[in-house]
Short mmCIF file of C-alpha atoms and ligand atoms in Angstrom, two decimals:
data_model
loop_
_atom_site.label_atom_id
_atom_site.label_comp_id
_atom_site.label_asym_id
_atom_site.label_seq_id
_atom_site.Cartn_x
_atom_site.Cartn_y
_atom_site.Cartn_z
CA UNK S 434 -92.07 76.47 -54.78
CA UNK S 435 -94.45 79.39 -54.38
CA UNK S 436 -92.81 82.77 -54.88
CA UNK S 437 -93.02 85.23 -52.03
CA UNK S 438 -95.32 88.16 -52.77
CA UNK S 439 -93.75 91.23 -54.29
CA UNK S 440 -92.61 93.85 -51.86
CA UNK S 441 -95.00 96.74 -51.46
CA UNK S 442 -94.02 99.48 -53.84
CA UNK S 443 -93.07 102.80 -52.33
CA UNK S 444 -95.56 105.51 -53.15
CA UNK S 445 -94.58 106.48 -56.70
CA UNK S 446 -93.34 110.00 -57.33
CA UNK S 447 -95.79 112.14 -59.26
CA UNK S 448 -96.16 110.71 -62.73
CA UNK S 449 -95.62 114.07 -64.37
CA UNK S 450 -92.29 114.46 -62.63
CA UNK S 451 -91.19 110.97 -63.60
CA UNK S 452 -92.14 111.59 -67.22
CA UNK S 453 -90.27 114.90 -67.20
CA UNK S 454 -87.11 113.23 -65.91
CA UNK S 455 -87.40 110.51 -68.58
CA UNK S 456 -87.73 113.15 -71.31
CA UNK S 457 -84.70 115.04 -70.01
CA UNK S 458 -82.59 111.86 -70.04
CA UNK S 459 -83.72 111.06 -73.60
CA UNK S 460 -82.61 114.47 -74.80
CA UNK S 461 -79.27 114.14 -72.99
CA UNK S 462 -78.67 110.70 -74.50
CA UNK S 463 -79.27 112.09 -78.00
CA UNK S 464 -76.39 114.51 -77.42
CA UNK S 465 -73.94 111.59 -77.08
CA UNK S 466 -71.58 110.66 -79.90
CA UNK S 467 -73.97 108.12 -81.45
CA UNK S 468 -77.14 110.19 -81.11
CA UNK S 469 -80.43 108.36 -80.62
CA UNK S 470 -84.08 107.87 -81.51
CA UNK S 471 -85.29 111.13 -80.05
CA UNK S 472 -88.73 111.33 -81.68
CA UNK S 473 -90.04 107.90 -80.71
CA UNK S 474 -88.32 108.10 -77.33
CA UNK S 475 -90.11 111.30 -76.42
CA UNK S 476 -93.48 110.18 -77.77
CA UNK S 477 -93.58 107.24 -75.34
CA UNK S 478 -92.12 108.88 -72.22
CA UNK S 479 -95.52 109.46 -70.62
CA UNK S 480 -96.61 105.91 -71.44
CA UNK S 481 -93.49 104.44 -69.84
CA UNK S 482 -93.90 106.67 -66.80
CA UNK S 483 -97.50 105.51 -66.37
CA UNK S 484 -96.47 101.87 -66.69
CA UNK S 485 -93.42 101.86 -64.43
CA UNK S 486 -94.56 104.38 -61.82
CA UNK S 487 -98.14 103.27 -61.46
CA UNK S 488 -99.28 100.17 -63.31
CA UNK S 489 -96.67 97.43 -63.56
CA UNK S 490 -96.15 95.06 -60.67
CA UNK S 491 -92.36 94.99 -60.83
CA UNK S 492 -89.67 95.31 -58.22
CA UNK S 493 -86.14 96.47 -59.08
CA UNK S 494 -84.83 94.42 -56.15
CA UNK S 495 -86.27 91.28 -57.71
CA UNK S 496 -86.33 91.75 -61.48
CA UNK S 497 -86.82 88.02 -62.05
CA UNK S 498 -89.73 87.54 -59.66
CA UNK S 499 -91.95 85.01 -61.47
CA UNK S 500 -95.08 86.86 -60.38
CA UNK S 501 -94.01 90.14 -61.98
CA UNK S 502 -95.88 91.77 -64.81
CA UNK S 503 -94.07 91.60 -68.13
CA UNK S 504 -93.31 94.56 -70.35
CA UNK S 505 -91.95 94.41 -73.88
CA UNK S 506 -90.82 97.46 -75.81
CA UNK S 507 -91.71 96.15 -79.22
CA UNK S 508 -90.61 99.47 -80.74
CA UNK S 509 -87.15 98.63 -79.44
CA UNK S 510 -85.53 101.63 -81.09
CA UNK S 511 -86.99 103.69 -78.22
CA UNK S 512 -84.57 101.84 -75.92
CA UNK S 513 -83.18 105.11 -74.62
CA UNK S 514 -86.57 105.99 -73.11
CA UNK S 515 -86.81 102.53 -71.56
CA UNK S 516 -83.32 102.85 -70.05
CA UNK S 517 -84.23 106.25 -68.64
CA UNK S 518 -87.38 104.77 -67.12
CA UNK S 519 -85.63 101.72 -65.69
CA UNK S 520 -82.95 103.97 -64.19
CA UNK S 521 -85.49 106.32 -62.62
CA UNK S 522 -87.36 103.28 -61.27
CA UNK S 523 -84.21 101.88 -59.67
CA UNK S 524 -83.30 99.03 -62.02
CA UNK S 525 -79.96 100.59 -62.97
CA UNK S 526 -77.89 103.57 -61.88
CA UNK S 527 -79.04 106.88 -63.32
CA UNK S 528 -75.37 107.75 -63.89
CA UNK S 529 -75.05 104.82 -66.28
CA UNK S 530 -77.31 106.58 -68.79
CA UNK S 531 -74.29 108.66 -69.84
CA UNK S 532 -72.86 105.44 -71.31
CA UNK S 533 -75.73 105.06 -73.77
CA UNK S 534 -74.51 103.95 -77.19
CA UNK S 535 -70.84 104.03 -76.22
CA UNK S 536 -68.52 101.14 -77.06
CA UNK S 537 -68.67 98.42 -74.39
CA UNK S 538 -71.87 99.74 -72.81
CA UNK S 539 -74.79 97.39 -72.24
CA UNK S 540 -77.07 100.35 -73.01
CA UNK S 541 -77.12 99.74 -76.73
CA UNK S 542 -79.39 101.28 -79.33
CA UNK S 543 -81.84 98.41 -78.90
CA UNK S 544 -82.50 96.68 -75.57
CA UNK S 545 -80.89 93.40 -74.55
CA UNK S 546 -81.38 91.19 -71.50
CA UNK S 547 -78.06 92.31 -70.01
CA UNK S 548 -79.96 95.40 -68.85
CA UNK S 549 -81.87 94.70 -65.61
CA UNK S 550 -85.61 94.87 -66.23
CA UNK S 551 -85.40 94.08 -69.94
CA UNK S 552 -87.36 90.89 -70.55
CA UNK S 553 -86.27 90.08 -74.09
CA UNK S 554 -84.26 91.78 -76.83
CA UNK S 555 -86.42 93.77 -79.22
CA UNK S 556 -85.95 96.13 -82.12
CA UNK S 557 -86.79 94.11 -85.17
CA UNK S 558 -90.28 95.55 -85.50
CA UNK S 559 -93.27 93.23 -85.39
CA UNK S 560 -91.96 90.75 -82.84
CA UNK S 561 -93.15 92.17 -79.52
CA UNK S 562 -96.82 91.23 -79.76
CA UNK S 563 -96.14 87.58 -80.69
CA UNK S 564 -93.73 87.40 -77.74
CA UNK S 565 -96.33 89.05 -75.52
CA UNK S 566 -98.80 86.35 -76.52
CA UNK S 567 -96.24 83.81 -75.37
CA UNK S 568 -95.81 85.54 -72.01
CA UNK S 569 -99.58 85.74 -71.52
CA UNK S 570 -100.06 82.10 -72.44
CA UNK S 571 -97.20 81.01 -70.17
CA UNK S 572 -98.73 82.95 -67.27
CA UNK S 573 -102.06 81.26 -67.88
CA UNK S 574 -100.49 77.79 -67.93
CA UNK S 575 -98.58 78.57 -64.73
CA UNK S 576 -101.74 79.84 -63.03
CA UNK S 577 -100.22 83.28 -62.47
CA UNK S 578 -102.16 86.52 -62.35
CA UNK S 579 -99.42 88.60 -63.97
CA UNK S 580 -100.27 90.74 -66.98
CA UNK S 581 -98.20 91.25 -70.12
CA UNK S 582 -97.90 94.69 -71.72
CA UNK S 583 -96.47 95.39 -75.17
CA UNK S 584 -95.70 98.85 -76.54
CA UNK S 585 -95.82 99.16 -80.33
CA UNK S 586 -95.22 101.98 -82.78
CA UNK S 587 -97.93 102.97 -85.23
CA UNK S 588 -95.62 102.42 -88.20
CA UNK S 589 -94.78 99.05 -86.72
CA UNK S 590 -98.40 98.02 -87.28
CA UNK S 591 -97.49 97.54 -90.95
CA UNK S 592 -95.71 94.31 -89.94
CA UNK S 593 -97.89 91.29 -90.71
CA UNK S 594 -96.74 89.46 -87.60
CA UNK S 595 -98.56 92.05 -85.47
CA UNK S 596 -101.86 90.98 -86.98
CA UNK S 597 -101.09 87.28 -86.77
CA UNK S 598 -100.47 87.82 -83.08
CA UNK S 599 -103.67 89.89 -82.81
CA UNK S 600 -105.62 86.97 -84.25
CA UNK S 601 -103.91 84.46 -81.96
CA UNK S 602 -104.47 86.57 -78.84
CA UNK S 603 -108.19 86.97 -79.56
CA UNK S 604 -108.60 83.29 -80.44
CA UNK S 605 -106.83 82.23 -77.26
CA UNK S 606 -108.83 84.79 -75.24
CA UNK S 607 -105.65 86.23 -73.75
CA UNK S 608 -107.32 88.89 -71.66
CA UNK S 609 -104.24 89.49 -69.53
CA UNK S 610 -102.41 90.75 -72.60
CA UNK S 611 -102.43 94.52 -73.13
CA UNK S 612 -101.05 96.23 -76.23
CA UNK S 613 -100.36 99.95 -76.31
CA UNK S 614 -99.92 101.74 -79.62
CA UNK S 615 -97.74 104.84 -79.51
CA UNK S 616 -99.77 106.50 -82.22
CA UNK S 617 -97.59 109.48 -83.17
CA UNK S 618 -98.59 109.54 -86.85
CA UNK S 619 -95.00 109.22 -88.10
CA UNK S 620 -92.62 106.44 -88.97
CA UNK S 621 -89.02 106.60 -90.23
CA UNK S 622 -89.53 108.37 -93.53
CA UNK S 623 -92.84 110.18 -93.19
CA UNK S 624 -96.46 110.09 -92.08
CA UNK S 625 -97.99 106.67 -91.44
CA UNK S 626 -101.24 108.00 -92.92
CA UNK S 627 -99.48 108.63 -96.24
CA UNK S 628 -97.38 105.46 -96.31
CA UNK S 629 -100.01 102.90 -95.22
CA UNK S 630 -103.22 104.40 -93.77
CA UNK S 631 -104.63 102.33 -90.90
CA UNK S 632 -107.43 104.56 -89.71
CA UNK S 633 -109.91 104.07 -88.26
CA UNK S 634 -107.43 102.16 -86.16
CA UNK S 635 -109.80 101.42 -83.30
CA UNK S 636 -112.25 99.72 -85.67
CA UNK S 637 -109.44 97.70 -87.17
CA UNK S 638 -108.39 96.29 -83.76
CA UNK S 639 -112.01 95.77 -82.76
CA UNK S 640 -112.60 93.72 -85.89
CA UNK S 641 -109.76 91.47 -84.75
CA UNK S 642 -111.65 90.75 -81.52
CA UNK S 643 -109.83 93.13 -79.16
CA UNK S 644 -111.25 95.49 -76.55
CA UNK S 645 -110.15 98.96 -77.64
CA UNK S 646 -109.76 102.31 -75.95
CA UNK S 647 -108.17 105.56 -77.08
CA UNK S 648 -106.48 108.09 -74.86
CA UNK S 649 -104.48 111.30 -74.94
CA UNK S 650 -100.95 109.90 -74.91
CA UNK S 651 -99.30 112.68 -72.94
CA UNK S 652 -101.55 112.51 -69.89
CA UNK S 653 -99.79 109.93 -67.70
CA UNK S 654 -102.51 109.76 -65.07
CA UNK S 655 -105.16 109.01 -67.74
CA UNK S 656 -102.88 106.42 -69.31
CA UNK S 657 -102.33 104.82 -65.92
CA UNK S 658 -106.07 104.72 -65.19
CA UNK S 659 -106.82 102.93 -68.44
CA UNK S 660 -103.94 100.50 -68.20
CA UNK S 661 -104.62 99.65 -64.57
CA UNK S 662 -108.22 98.78 -65.43
CA UNK S 663 -107.36 96.21 -68.14
CA UNK S 664 -108.73 93.71 -69.04
CA UNK S 665 -111.69 95.89 -70.04
CA UNK S 666 -113.74 93.02 -71.42
CA UNK S 667 -113.49 89.49 -70.04
CA UNK S 668 -112.04 87.07 -72.57
CA UNK S 669 -110.64 89.76 -74.85
CA UNK S 670 -107.11 91.18 -75.07
CA UNK S 671 -106.96 94.96 -74.68
CA UNK S 672 -105.33 97.60 -76.85
CA UNK S 673 -104.87 101.19 -75.80
CA UNK S 674 -104.36 103.58 -78.69
CA UNK S 675 -102.36 106.46 -77.26
CA UNK S 676 -102.47 109.59 -79.40
CA UNK S 677 -99.01 111.08 -79.10
CA UNK S 678 -96.65 113.60 -80.69
CA UNK S 679 -93.35 112.37 -82.03
CA UNK S 680 -90.57 114.42 -80.43
CA UNK S 681 -93.00 115.71 -77.80
CA UNK S 682 -91.55 118.61 -75.80
CA UNK S 683 -88.88 119.67 -78.29
CA UNK S 684 -90.64 122.18 -80.56
CA UNK S 685 -88.03 122.31 -83.33
CA UNK S 686 -88.32 118.54 -83.88
CA UNK S 687 -91.84 117.71 -82.67
CA UNK S 688 -94.15 116.24 -85.30
CA UNK S 689 -91.33 116.04 -87.85
CA UNK S 690 -89.90 112.90 -89.43
CA UNK S 691 -86.50 114.62 -89.15
CA UNK S 692 -86.71 114.05 -85.40
CA UNK S 693 -86.79 110.26 -85.74
CA UNK S 694 -83.05 109.81 -85.17
CA UNK S 695 -80.95 112.75 -84.07
CA UNK S 696 -77.46 113.52 -82.88
CA UNK S 697 -77.93 116.78 -81.03
CA UNK S 698 -75.15 119.34 -81.39
CA UNK S 699 -74.21 121.14 -78.16
CA UNK S 700 -76.30 124.10 -79.29
CA UNK S 701 -79.36 122.01 -80.15
CA UNK S 702 -78.95 120.00 -76.97
CA UNK S 703 -79.16 123.22 -74.98
CA UNK S 704 -82.18 124.36 -77.02
CA UNK S 705 -83.97 121.03 -76.51
CA UNK S 706 -83.21 120.79 -72.79
CA UNK S 707 -84.24 124.41 -72.34
CA UNK S 708 -87.54 123.81 -74.14
CA UNK S 709 -88.31 120.84 -71.91
CA UNK S 710 -87.55 122.84 -68.78
CA UNK S 711 -89.73 125.71 -70.00
CA UNK S 712 -92.67 123.40 -70.72
CA UNK S 713 -92.35 121.74 -67.30
CA UNK S 714 -92.27 125.18 -65.65
CA UNK S 715 -95.55 126.10 -67.41
CA UNK S 716 -97.40 123.08 -65.95
C1 TPP J 1807 -88.41 94.80 -89.16
C2 TPP J 1807 -87.84 96.17 -89.12
N1 TPP J 1807 -87.84 96.93 -90.23
C3 TPP J 1807 -87.32 98.17 -90.20
C4 TPP J 1807 -86.77 98.68 -89.06
C5 TPP J 1807 -86.14 100.06 -89.06
N2 TPP J 1807 -86.94 101.01 -88.31
C6 TPP J 1807 -86.59 101.40 -87.07
S1 TPP J 1807 -87.66 102.50 -86.41
C7 TPP J 1807 -88.63 102.48 -87.81
C8 TPP J 1807 -89.88 103.30 -87.89
C9 TPP J 1807 -90.88 102.83 -86.91
O1 TPP J 1807 -91.99 103.70 -86.86
P1 TPP J 1807 -92.98 103.59 -85.66
O2 TPP J 1807 -93.30 102.17 -85.40
O3 TPP J 1807 -94.13 104.46 -85.95
O4 TPP J 1807 -92.10 104.10 -84.44
P2 TPP J 1807 -91.96 105.57 -83.80
O5 TPP J 1807 -92.73 106.53 -84.65
O6 TPP J 1807 -92.52 105.47 -82.44
O7 TPP J 1807 -90.49 105.86 -83.79
C10 TPP J 1807 -88.10 101.63 -88.75
C11 TPP J 1807 -88.68 101.38 -90.09
C12 TPP J 1807 -86.78 97.85 -87.90
N3 TPP J 1807 -86.29 98.26 -86.74
N4 TPP J 1807 -87.34 96.62 -87.95
MG1 MG J 1808 -94.75 106.25 -85.17
#
């Protein structure tokens, strides 16, 4: 049976506004009893806004439409940012975000399929790109035009399975597979450049047979332009290296490994939310 075409998307709200709302939710979720991955959630907010409010062919009314584009949050610890995005995009009630991390909630620290819009559970780093290869291959076999997008952390690139998948994707010429690296320069315990230097990262991916572009990671319209245009080279998978700031928008945690996982006290929650509002007001 041929699936009916996806419904026309409503004109998306301005990407900046969507990204700002995602950031605000992330900060609020980190003030809950369990805290959350604030740094990596904030570094990818603009990327998720670009994907869900401009690029991805998805429809919250039909999350299982076979023709949909696939998205995998390989850096699954940034689940809170994905939940915020899915809620803002209509996949789940915005009010449910207050349940993040609480006992009995489906909004757990890492995403599971019980959450509408989540394709597969992720969080054990290094698994998203191999799974994305599978999605891209399945789409090819089914004769579908859908694209598969995978968001990885830069520390995550130390997992060998990422590079096995990179080899497979190039060999199989999976040009409807798009990887995005949230390149914030930090991992759990420190700077990626100190722990396992990967630069020049673009050359590294290129040597694996991928088409590579780099972009300012906090400019959602630029991100959307690049992602919408993929594949950039016929027969090659694409990787967008997004240069980001971990903890973006919260000055007292931005660019600091200490911001990786945070339980915000009421005072620091107010400081963080206030800083976000002030930076939005300056735009
Ligand atoms: C296989 C595996 N090892 C370790 C972890 C624990 N862990 C969670 S986040 C993280 C750091 C990831 O750094 P990066 O990929 O750069 O993510 P970001 O900076 O965006 O938070 C680690 C080591 C994990 N989730 N999976
Ligand atoms: Mg990182």
